[in-house]
Amino acid sequence: MKKVENLLFWPVLVLIFCSISKYGDTPTDIHWNDTFYVIKNSIITGCFLAWLLVVIMVFKVIRRRHQTIHTKFAIAYMVLTILLFGISWASGFLGGGSAAGYSDSQLDKLMFYDQVRVITASGFLVTQVIFLGYFVVQLLKKPAHYNM
């Protein structure tokens, strides 16, 4: 049986490539209350890479402890995580302005893409909380016994 959690290595490779490419230097503006933070995409991508590696390790711990993982949950988690992060990350490349300034339509686009990023980032965080709940439940279950 194929280990479904190994599919997470593909996004890791794609994100490594994107973080070392020219898109890694693209800045991302994060608006938190009255403060704006400008962070390079390579830093955000690096944090996400670290999180994906932690998730892969957690899936491995669950598989080792129970000899299986819930395949439907794992696939749903991976698809939601990658889709939400991908939409949020890709929306940062859309709606750029010109050197002469921004027109009203460009500002409207930027505000729309910012809202898309906020919604997808919130969905991404909710997905991670659900995964952490699944992980805690799996750790509280009794491990499968080896028959020797």
PDB file of C-alpha atoms in Angstrom:
ATOM      1  CA  MET A   1       0.000   0.000   0.000  1.00  0.00           C
ATOM      2  CA  LYS A   2       1.296   3.390  -0.943  1.00  0.00           C
ATOM      3  CA  LYS A   3       1.889   5.882   1.827  1.00  0.00           C
ATOM      4  CA  VAL A   4      -0.329   8.853   1.045  1.00  0.00           C
ATOM      5  CA  GLU A   5       1.641  11.252   3.244  1.00  0.00           C
ATOM      6  CA  ASN A   6       4.612  10.942   0.882  1.00  0.00           C
ATOM      7  CA  LEU A   7       2.628  13.017  -1.620  1.00  0.00           C
ATOM      8  CA  LEU A   8       3.429  16.044   0.559  1.00  0.00           C
ATOM      9  CA  PHE A   9       7.023  15.888  -0.630  1.00  0.00           C
ATOM     10  CA  TRP A  10       5.959  17.236  -4.062  1.00  0.00           C
ATOM     11  CA  PRO A  11       4.729  20.579  -2.699  1.00  0.00           C
ATOM     12  CA  VAL A  12       7.930  20.774  -0.661  1.00  0.00           C
ATOM     13  CA  LEU A  13       9.993  20.508  -3.839  1.00  0.00           C
ATOM     14  CA  VAL A  14       7.841  23.074  -5.659  1.00  0.00           C
ATOM     15  CA  LEU A  15       8.086  25.517  -2.754  1.00  0.00           C
ATOM     16  CA  ILE A  16      11.850  25.095  -2.536  1.00  0.00           C
ATOM     17  CA  PHE A  17      12.098  25.978  -6.219  1.00  0.00           C
ATOM     18  CA  CYS A  18       9.789  28.991  -5.820  1.00  0.00           C
ATOM     19  CA  SER A  19      11.653  30.298  -2.780  1.00  0.00           C
ATOM     20  CA  ILE A  20      15.011  30.277  -4.594  1.00  0.00           C
ATOM     21  CA  SER A  21      13.590  31.720  -7.811  1.00  0.00           C
ATOM     22  CA  LYS A  22      13.002  35.389  -8.518  1.00  0.00           C
ATOM     23  CA  TYR A  23       9.546  35.110  -6.898  1.00  0.00           C
ATOM     24  CA  GLY A  24      11.150  34.567  -3.498  1.00  0.00           C
ATOM     25  CA  ASP A  25      12.181  38.226  -3.415  1.00  0.00           C
ATOM     26  CA  THR A  26       8.622  39.454  -4.022  1.00  0.00           C
ATOM     27  CA  PRO A  27       7.342  41.205  -0.900  1.00  0.00           C
ATOM     28  CA  THR A  28       4.068  40.408   0.830  1.00  0.00           C
ATOM     29  CA  ASP A  29       2.211  43.051   2.812  1.00  0.00           C
ATOM     30  CA  ILE A  30       0.454  41.807   5.933  1.00  0.00           C
ATOM     31  CA  HIS A  31      -2.012  44.205   7.484  1.00  0.00           C
ATOM     32  CA  TRP A  32      -2.583  43.568  11.185  1.00  0.00           C
ATOM     33  CA  ASN A  33      -4.794  46.142  12.938  1.00  0.00           C
ATOM     34  CA  ASP A  34      -3.065  49.465  12.176  1.00  0.00           C
ATOM     35  CA  THR A  35       0.315  47.993  11.321  1.00  0.00           C
ATOM     36  CA  PHE A  36       1.677  46.792   7.995  1.00  0.00           C
ATOM     37  CA  TYR A  37       4.405  44.180   7.834  1.00  0.00           C
ATOM     38  CA  VAL A  38       6.348  43.690   4.610  1.00  0.00           C
ATOM     39  CA  ILE A  39       7.862  40.225   4.402  1.00  0.00           C
ATOM     40  CA  LYS A  40       9.666  38.525   1.535  1.00  0.00           C
ATOM     41  CA  ASN A  41       7.841  35.539   0.035  1.00  0.00           C
ATOM     42  CA  SER A  42      10.906  33.373   0.623  1.00  0.00           C
ATOM     43  CA  ILE A  43      10.442  33.755   4.395  1.00  0.00           C
ATOM     44  CA  ILE A  44       6.750  32.843   4.215  1.00  0.00           C
ATOM     45  CA  THR A  45       7.573  29.916   1.952  1.00  0.00           C
ATOM     46  CA  GLY A  46      10.330  28.768   4.326  1.00  0.00           C
ATOM     47  CA  CYS A  47       7.919  28.775   7.264  1.00  0.00           C
ATOM     48  CA  PHE A  48       5.397  26.795   5.251  1.00  0.00           C
ATOM     49  CA  LEU A  49       8.101  24.326   4.196  1.00  0.00           C
ATOM     50  CA  ALA A  50       9.032  23.775   7.831  1.00  0.00           C
ATOM     51  CA  TRP A  51       5.354  23.246   8.703  1.00  0.00           C
ATOM     52  CA  LEU A  52       4.923  20.730   5.857  1.00  0.00           C
ATOM     53  CA  LEU A  53       7.940  18.782   7.065  1.00  0.00           C
ATOM     54  CA  VAL A  54       6.475  18.728  10.598  1.00  0.00           C
ATOM     55  CA  VAL A  55       3.165  17.459   9.185  1.00  0.00           C
ATOM     56  CA  ILE A  56       4.947  14.713   7.242  1.00  0.00           C
ATOM     57  CA  MET A  57       6.773  13.652  10.408  1.00  0.00           C
ATOM     58  CA  VAL A  58       3.501  13.651  12.380  1.00  0.00           C
ATOM     59  CA  PHE A  59       1.835  11.465   9.748  1.00  0.00           C
ATOM     60  CA  LYS A  60       4.842   9.115   9.994  1.00  0.00           C
ATOM     61  CA  VAL A  61       4.459   8.985  13.799  1.00  0.00           C
ATOM     62  CA  ILE A  62       0.767   8.156  13.454  1.00  0.00           C
ATOM     63  CA  ARG A  63       1.512   5.467  10.842  1.00  0.00           C
ATOM     64  CA  ARG A  64       4.237   3.941  13.020  1.00  0.00           C
ATOM     65  CA  ARG A  65       2.000   3.960  16.074  1.00  0.00           C
ATOM     66  CA  HIS A  66      -1.159   2.593  14.403  1.00  0.00           C
ATOM     67  CA  GLN A  67       0.255   0.969  11.217  1.00  0.00           C
ATOM     68  CA  THR A  68      -2.200   3.094   9.198  1.00  0.00           C
ATOM     69  CA  ILE A  69      -3.579   6.563   8.826  1.00  0.00           C
ATOM     70  CA  HIS A  70      -7.073   7.628   7.837  1.00  0.00           C
ATOM     71  CA  THR A  71      -6.509   7.983   4.080  1.00  0.00           C
ATOM     72  CA  LYS A  72      -9.605  10.079   3.351  1.00  0.00           C
ATOM     73  CA  PHE A  73      -8.730  12.518   6.128  1.00  0.00           C
ATOM     74  CA  ALA A  74      -5.104  12.737   4.997  1.00  0.00           C
ATOM     75  CA  ILE A  75      -6.040  13.402   1.368  1.00  0.00           C
ATOM     76  CA  ALA A  76      -8.686  15.976   2.321  1.00  0.00           C
ATOM     77  CA  TYR A  77      -6.206  17.694   4.635  1.00  0.00           C
ATOM     78  CA  MET A  78      -3.469  17.782   2.002  1.00  0.00           C
ATOM     79  CA  VAL A  79      -5.762  19.073  -0.748  1.00  0.00           C
ATOM     80  CA  LEU A  80      -7.233  21.813   1.462  1.00  0.00           C
ATOM     81  CA  THR A  81      -3.852  22.862   2.794  1.00  0.00           C
ATOM     82  CA  ILE A  82      -2.169  23.049  -0.585  1.00  0.00           C
ATOM     83  CA  LEU A  83      -5.165  24.677  -2.277  1.00  0.00           C
ATOM     84  CA  LEU A  84      -5.620  27.376   0.368  1.00  0.00           C
ATOM     85  CA  PHE A  85      -1.915  28.127   0.624  1.00  0.00           C
ATOM     86  CA  GLY A  86      -1.583  28.143  -3.167  1.00  0.00           C
ATOM     87  CA  ILE A  87      -4.440  30.607  -3.629  1.00  0.00           C
ATOM     88  CA  SER A  88      -3.086  32.870  -0.915  1.00  0.00           C
ATOM     89  CA  TRP A  89       0.442  32.711  -2.270  1.00  0.00           C
ATOM     90  CA  ALA A  90      -0.560  33.188  -5.923  1.00  0.00           C
ATOM     91  CA  SER A  91      -2.801  36.159  -5.146  1.00  0.00           C
ATOM     92  CA  GLY A  92       0.302  38.017  -3.964  1.00  0.00           C
ATOM     93  CA  PHE A  93       1.591  38.086  -7.553  1.00  0.00           C
ATOM     94  CA  LEU A  94      -1.579  39.602  -9.003  1.00  0.00           C
ATOM     95  CA  GLY A  95      -2.624  43.230  -9.196  1.00  0.00           C
ATOM     96  CA  GLY A  96       0.729  45.012  -9.210  1.00  0.00           C
ATOM     97  CA  GLY A  97       0.983  48.739  -9.856  1.00  0.00           C
ATOM     98  CA  SER A  98       3.128  50.930 -12.010  1.00  0.00           C
ATOM     99  CA  ALA A  99       6.085  53.136 -11.073  1.00  0.00           C
ATOM    100  CA  ALA A 100       3.922  56.241 -11.637  1.00  0.00           C
ATOM    101  CA  GLY A 101       1.449  55.239  -8.919  1.00  0.00           C
ATOM    102  CA  TYR A 102      -1.797  53.356  -8.610  1.00  0.00           C
ATOM    103  CA  SER A 103      -5.056  54.073 -10.365  1.00  0.00           C
ATOM    104  CA  ASP A 104      -8.400  53.539  -8.650  1.00  0.00           C
ATOM    105  CA  SER A 105      -8.989  50.287 -10.515  1.00  0.00           C
ATOM    106  CA  GLN A 106      -5.542  48.999  -9.484  1.00  0.00           C
ATOM    107  CA  LEU A 107      -6.272  49.886  -5.860  1.00  0.00           C
ATOM    108  CA  ASP A 108      -9.590  48.041  -6.081  1.00  0.00           C
ATOM    109  CA  LYS A 109      -7.774  44.984  -7.440  1.00  0.00           C
ATOM    110  CA  LEU A 110      -5.183  45.164  -4.657  1.00  0.00           C
ATOM    111  CA  MET A 111      -7.885  45.382  -1.988  1.00  0.00           C
ATOM    112  CA  PHE A 112      -9.733  42.437  -3.545  1.00  0.00           C
ATOM    113  CA  TYR A 113      -6.569  40.296  -3.631  1.00  0.00           C
ATOM    114  CA  ASP A 114      -5.802  41.312  -0.059  1.00  0.00           C
ATOM    115  CA  GLN A 115      -9.250  40.102   1.026  1.00  0.00           C
ATOM    116  CA  VAL A 116      -8.713  36.840  -0.880  1.00  0.00           C
ATOM    117  CA  ARG A 117      -5.442  36.358   0.989  1.00  0.00           C
ATOM    118  CA  VAL A 118      -7.067  37.059   4.355  1.00  0.00           C
ATOM    119  CA  ILE A 119      -9.889  34.575   3.698  1.00  0.00           C
ATOM    120  CA  THR A 120      -7.575  31.840   2.415  1.00  0.00           C
ATOM    121  CA  ALA A 121      -5.092  32.381   5.238  1.00  0.00           C
ATOM    122  CA  SER A 122      -7.928  32.056   7.771  1.00  0.00           C
ATOM    123  CA  GLY A 123      -9.134  28.872   6.092  1.00  0.00           C
ATOM    124  CA  PHE A 124      -5.580  27.564   6.073  1.00  0.00           C
ATOM    125  CA  LEU A 125      -5.226  28.161   9.819  1.00  0.00           C
ATOM    126  CA  VAL A 126      -8.575  26.473  10.547  1.00  0.00           C
ATOM    127  CA  THR A 127      -7.437  23.460   8.503  1.00  0.00           C
ATOM    128  CA  GLN A 128      -4.244  23.255  10.565  1.00  0.00           C
ATOM    129  CA  VAL A 129      -6.191  23.374  13.842  1.00  0.00           C
ATOM    130  CA  ILE A 130      -8.391  20.496  12.622  1.00  0.00           C
ATOM    131  CA  PHE A 131      -5.255  18.527  11.753  1.00  0.00           C
ATOM    132  CA  LEU A 132      -3.752  19.169  15.188  1.00  0.00           C
ATOM    133  CA  GLY A 133      -7.000  17.898  16.750  1.00  0.00           C
ATOM    134  CA  TYR A 134      -6.728  14.740  14.635  1.00  0.00           C
ATOM    135  CA  PHE A 135      -3.117  14.312  15.719  1.00  0.00           C
ATOM    136  CA  VAL A 136      -3.998  14.641  19.427  1.00  0.00           C
ATOM    137  CA  VAL A 137      -6.840  12.107  19.060  1.00  0.00           C
ATOM    138  CA  GLN A 138      -4.479   9.660  17.336  1.00  0.00           C
ATOM    139  CA  LEU A 139      -1.903  10.058  20.093  1.00  0.00           C
ATOM    140  CA  LEU A 140      -4.512   9.410  22.780  1.00  0.00           C
ATOM    141  CA  LYS A 141      -5.645   6.177  21.130  1.00  0.00           C
ATOM    142  CA  LYS A 142      -3.967   2.993  22.151  1.00  0.00           C
ATOM    143  CA  PRO A 143      -1.262   1.939  19.718  1.00  0.00           C
ATOM    144  CA  ALA A 144      -1.776  -1.117  17.560  1.00  0.00           C
ATOM    145  CA  HIS A 145      -0.035  -4.175  18.966  1.00  0.00           C
ATOM    146  CA  TYR A 146       2.531  -6.019  16.993  1.00  0.00           C
ATOM    147  CA  ASN A 147       1.804  -9.705  16.554  1.00  0.00           C
ATOM    148  CA  MET A 148       5.044 -11.625  16.739  1.00  0.00           C
TER     149      MET A 148
END
